[in-house]
PDB file of C-alpha atoms and ligand atoms in Angstrom:
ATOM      1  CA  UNK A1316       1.278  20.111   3.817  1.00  0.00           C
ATOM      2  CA  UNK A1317       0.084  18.815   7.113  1.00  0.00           C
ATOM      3  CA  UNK A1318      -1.593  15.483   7.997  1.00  0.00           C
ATOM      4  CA  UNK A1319      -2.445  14.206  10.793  1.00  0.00           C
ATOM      5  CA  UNK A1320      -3.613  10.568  11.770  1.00  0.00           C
ATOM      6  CA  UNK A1321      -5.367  10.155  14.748  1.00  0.00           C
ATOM      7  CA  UNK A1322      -5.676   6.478  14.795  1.00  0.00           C
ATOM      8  CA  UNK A1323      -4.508   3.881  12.633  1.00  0.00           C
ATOM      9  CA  UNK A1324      -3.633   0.319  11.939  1.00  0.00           C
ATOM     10  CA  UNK A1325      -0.739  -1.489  14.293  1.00  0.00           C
ATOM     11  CA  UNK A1326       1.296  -2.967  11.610  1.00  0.00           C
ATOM     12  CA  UNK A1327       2.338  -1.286   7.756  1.00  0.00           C
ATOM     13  CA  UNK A1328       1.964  -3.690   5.030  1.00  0.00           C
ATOM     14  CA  UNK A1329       3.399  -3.442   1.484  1.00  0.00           C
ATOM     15  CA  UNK A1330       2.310  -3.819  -2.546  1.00  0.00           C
ATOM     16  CA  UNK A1331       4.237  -4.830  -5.242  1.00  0.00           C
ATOM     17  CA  UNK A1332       1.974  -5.350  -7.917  1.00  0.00           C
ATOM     18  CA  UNK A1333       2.951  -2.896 -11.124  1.00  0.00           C
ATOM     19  CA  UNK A1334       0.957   0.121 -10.235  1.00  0.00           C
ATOM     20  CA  UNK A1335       2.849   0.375  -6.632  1.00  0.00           C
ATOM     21  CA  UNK A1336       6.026  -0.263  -7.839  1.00  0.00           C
ATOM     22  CA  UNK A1337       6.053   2.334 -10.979  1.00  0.00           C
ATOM     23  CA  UNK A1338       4.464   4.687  -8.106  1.00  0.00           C
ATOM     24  CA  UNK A1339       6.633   3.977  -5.748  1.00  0.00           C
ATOM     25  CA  UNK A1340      10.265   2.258  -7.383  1.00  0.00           C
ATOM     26  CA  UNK A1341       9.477  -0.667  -6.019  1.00  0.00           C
ATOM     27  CA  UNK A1342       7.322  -1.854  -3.551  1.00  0.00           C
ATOM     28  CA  UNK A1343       4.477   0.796  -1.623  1.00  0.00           C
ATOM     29  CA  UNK A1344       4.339   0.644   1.953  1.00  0.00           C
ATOM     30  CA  UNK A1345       1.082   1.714   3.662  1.00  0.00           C
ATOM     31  CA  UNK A1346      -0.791   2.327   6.996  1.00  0.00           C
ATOM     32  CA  UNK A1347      -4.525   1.591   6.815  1.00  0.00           C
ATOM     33  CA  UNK A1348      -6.143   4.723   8.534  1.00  0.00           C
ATOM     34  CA  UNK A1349      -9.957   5.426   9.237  1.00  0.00           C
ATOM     35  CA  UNK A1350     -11.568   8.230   7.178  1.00  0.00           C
ATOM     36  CA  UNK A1351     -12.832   9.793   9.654  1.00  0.00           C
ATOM     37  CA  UNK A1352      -9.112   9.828  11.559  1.00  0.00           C
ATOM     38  CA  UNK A1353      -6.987  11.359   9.084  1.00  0.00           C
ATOM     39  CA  UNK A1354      -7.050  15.176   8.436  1.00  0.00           C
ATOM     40  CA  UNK A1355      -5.007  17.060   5.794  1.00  0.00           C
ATOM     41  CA  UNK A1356      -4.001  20.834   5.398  1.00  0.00           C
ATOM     42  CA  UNK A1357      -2.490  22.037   1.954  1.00  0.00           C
ATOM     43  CA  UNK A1358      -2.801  21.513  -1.700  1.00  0.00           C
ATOM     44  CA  UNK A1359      -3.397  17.477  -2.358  1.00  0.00           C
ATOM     45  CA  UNK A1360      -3.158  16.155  -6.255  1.00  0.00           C
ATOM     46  CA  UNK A1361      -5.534  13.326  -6.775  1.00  0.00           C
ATOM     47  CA  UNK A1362      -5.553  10.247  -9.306  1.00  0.00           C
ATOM     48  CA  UNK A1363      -7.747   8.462 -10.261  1.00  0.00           C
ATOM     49  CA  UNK A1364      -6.119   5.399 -10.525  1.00  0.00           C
ATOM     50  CA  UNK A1365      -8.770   2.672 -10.788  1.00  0.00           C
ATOM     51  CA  UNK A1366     -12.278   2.730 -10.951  1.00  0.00           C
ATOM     52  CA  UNK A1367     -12.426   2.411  -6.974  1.00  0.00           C
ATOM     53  CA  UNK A1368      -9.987   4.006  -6.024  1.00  0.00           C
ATOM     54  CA  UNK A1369      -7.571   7.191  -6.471  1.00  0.00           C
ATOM     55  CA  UNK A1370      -3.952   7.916  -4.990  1.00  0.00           C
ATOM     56  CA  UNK A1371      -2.856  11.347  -3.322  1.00  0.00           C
ATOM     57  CA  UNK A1372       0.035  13.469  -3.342  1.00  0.00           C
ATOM     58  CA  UNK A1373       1.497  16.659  -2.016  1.00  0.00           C
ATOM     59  CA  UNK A1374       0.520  19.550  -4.802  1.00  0.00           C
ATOM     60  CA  UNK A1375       3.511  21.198  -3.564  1.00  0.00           C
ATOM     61  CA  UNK A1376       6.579  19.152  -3.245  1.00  0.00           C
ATOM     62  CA  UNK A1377       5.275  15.215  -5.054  1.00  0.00           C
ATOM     63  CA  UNK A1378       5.255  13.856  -1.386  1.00  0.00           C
ATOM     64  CA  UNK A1379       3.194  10.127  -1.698  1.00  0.00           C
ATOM     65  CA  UNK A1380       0.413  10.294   0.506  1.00  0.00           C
ATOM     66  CA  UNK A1381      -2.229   8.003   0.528  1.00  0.00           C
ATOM     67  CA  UNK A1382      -4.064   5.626  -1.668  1.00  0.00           C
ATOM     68  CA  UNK A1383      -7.694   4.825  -0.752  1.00  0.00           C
ATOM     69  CA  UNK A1384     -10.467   2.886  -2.090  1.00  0.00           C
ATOM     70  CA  UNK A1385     -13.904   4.973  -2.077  1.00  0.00           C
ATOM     71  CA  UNK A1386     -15.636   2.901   0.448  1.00  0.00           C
ATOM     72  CA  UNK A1387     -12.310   1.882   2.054  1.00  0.00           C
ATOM     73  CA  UNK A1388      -9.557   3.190   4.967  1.00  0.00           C
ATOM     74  CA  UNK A1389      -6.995   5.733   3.810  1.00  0.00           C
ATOM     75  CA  UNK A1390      -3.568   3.959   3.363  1.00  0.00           C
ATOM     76  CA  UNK A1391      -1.449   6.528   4.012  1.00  0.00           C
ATOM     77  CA  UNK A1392       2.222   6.185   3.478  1.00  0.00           C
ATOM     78  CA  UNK A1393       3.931   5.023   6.860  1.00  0.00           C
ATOM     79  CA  UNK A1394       7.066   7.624   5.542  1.00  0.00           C
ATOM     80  CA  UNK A1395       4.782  10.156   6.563  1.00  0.00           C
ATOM     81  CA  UNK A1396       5.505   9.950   9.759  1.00  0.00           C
ATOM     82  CA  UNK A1397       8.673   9.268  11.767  1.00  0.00           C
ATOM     83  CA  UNK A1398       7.001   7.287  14.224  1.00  0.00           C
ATOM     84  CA  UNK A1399       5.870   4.916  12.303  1.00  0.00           C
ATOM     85  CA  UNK A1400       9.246   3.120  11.957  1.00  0.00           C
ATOM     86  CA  UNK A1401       8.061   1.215  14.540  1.00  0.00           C
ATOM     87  CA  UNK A1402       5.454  -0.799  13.307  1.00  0.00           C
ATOM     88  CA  UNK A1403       6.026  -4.413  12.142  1.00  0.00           C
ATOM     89  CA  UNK A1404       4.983  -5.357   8.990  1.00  0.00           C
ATOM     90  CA  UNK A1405       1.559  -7.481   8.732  1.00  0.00           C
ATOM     91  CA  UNK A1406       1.683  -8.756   4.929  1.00  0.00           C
ATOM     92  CA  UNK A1407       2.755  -8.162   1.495  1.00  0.00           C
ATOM     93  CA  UNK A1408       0.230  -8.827  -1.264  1.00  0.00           C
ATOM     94  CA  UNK A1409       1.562  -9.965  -4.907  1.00  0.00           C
ATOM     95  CA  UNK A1410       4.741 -11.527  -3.177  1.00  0.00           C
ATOM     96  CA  UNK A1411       5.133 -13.121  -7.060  1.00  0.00           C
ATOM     97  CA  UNK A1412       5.195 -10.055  -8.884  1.00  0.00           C
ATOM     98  CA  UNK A1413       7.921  -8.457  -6.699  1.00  0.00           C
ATOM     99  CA  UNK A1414      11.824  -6.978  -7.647  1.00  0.00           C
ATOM    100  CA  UNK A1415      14.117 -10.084  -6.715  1.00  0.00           C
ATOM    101  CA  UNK A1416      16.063  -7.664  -4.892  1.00  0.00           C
ATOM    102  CA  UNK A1417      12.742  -6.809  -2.535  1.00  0.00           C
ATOM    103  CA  UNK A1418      12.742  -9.517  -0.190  1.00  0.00           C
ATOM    104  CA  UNK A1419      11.117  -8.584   3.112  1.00  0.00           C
ATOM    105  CA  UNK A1420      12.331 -10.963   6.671  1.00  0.00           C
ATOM    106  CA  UNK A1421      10.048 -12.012   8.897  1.00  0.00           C
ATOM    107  CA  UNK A1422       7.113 -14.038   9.404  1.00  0.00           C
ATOM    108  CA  UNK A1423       4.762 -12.165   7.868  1.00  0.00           C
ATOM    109  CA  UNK A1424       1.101 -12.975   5.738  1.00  0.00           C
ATOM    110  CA  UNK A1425       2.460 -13.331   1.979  1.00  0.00           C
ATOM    111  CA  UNK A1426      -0.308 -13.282  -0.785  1.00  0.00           C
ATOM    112  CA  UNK A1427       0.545 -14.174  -4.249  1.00  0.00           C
ATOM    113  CA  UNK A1428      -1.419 -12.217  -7.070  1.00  0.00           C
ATOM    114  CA  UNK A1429      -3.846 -14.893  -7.639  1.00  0.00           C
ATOM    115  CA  UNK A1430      -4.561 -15.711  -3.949  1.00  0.00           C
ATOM    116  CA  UNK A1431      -4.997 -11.806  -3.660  1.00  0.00           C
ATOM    117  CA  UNK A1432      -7.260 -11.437  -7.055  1.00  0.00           C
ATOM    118  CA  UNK A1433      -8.937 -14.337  -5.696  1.00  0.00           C
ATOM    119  CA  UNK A1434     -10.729 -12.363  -2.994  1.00  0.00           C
ATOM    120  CA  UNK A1435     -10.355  -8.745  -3.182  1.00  0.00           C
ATOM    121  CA  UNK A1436     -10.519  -5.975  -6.095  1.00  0.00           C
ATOM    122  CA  UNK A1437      -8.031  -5.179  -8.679  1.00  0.00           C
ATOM    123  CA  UNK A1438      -7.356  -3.363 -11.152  1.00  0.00           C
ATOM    124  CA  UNK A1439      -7.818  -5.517 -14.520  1.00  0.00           C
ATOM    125  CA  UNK A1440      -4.498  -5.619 -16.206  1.00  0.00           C
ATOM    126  CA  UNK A1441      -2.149  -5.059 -13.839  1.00  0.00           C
ATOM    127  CA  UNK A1442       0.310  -6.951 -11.929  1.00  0.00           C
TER     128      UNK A1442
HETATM  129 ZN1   ZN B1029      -0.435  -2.343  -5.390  1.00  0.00          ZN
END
């Protein structure tokens, strides 16, 4: 499995509404990505995991790689790649919904689920 970004977002930012954290143990961490910027060699497993949206694995070794809405950016898992450690952290959406012991420093956008609900899709249900 290869993939390759060539441009991206300048900051990660991170989920922790129920579907991320099941998926991910606790909160999902991703790097928005244009479409047309991100190329992939190897087997990829894909989910549909909402009506708008599906999420992406490695078909070989269960690797996370990328959720993305239809009409949307990949957000590709920043773990991908090792340079990515780097990158601050621009916000965390459903802040309320979070483990207690998933606190993230800094001085970073926080949305709650309803500020987030209030102006962006979700999937009805979950939190
Ligand atoms: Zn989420």
């Amino acid at each position: 499995m290869k993939v390759t970004v060539r441009s991206h977002a300048v900051a990660v930012s991170a989920c922790h509404c129920s579907m991320c954290r099941r998926w991910s143990g606790a909160a999902m961490w991703v790097l928005e990505a244009p479409g047309d910027a991100v190329e992939v060699t190897g087997p990829v497993q894909r989910y549909r995991s909402s009506s708008f949206a599906e999420r992406a694995w490695c078909a070989e070794c269960g690797t996370q790689l990328w959720i993305k809405d239809d009409d949307g950016p990949y957000e590709v898992s920043p773990g991908l790649f090792d340079g990515a450690r780097g990158l601050p952290l621009s916000h965390e959406i459903y802040v309320d919904q979070a483990f207690a012991s998933v606190v993230l420093a800094g001085e970073h956008k926080r949305m709650t689920r309803a500020e987030y609900e209030a102006s962006e899709r979700y999937v009805e249900g979950e939190a």
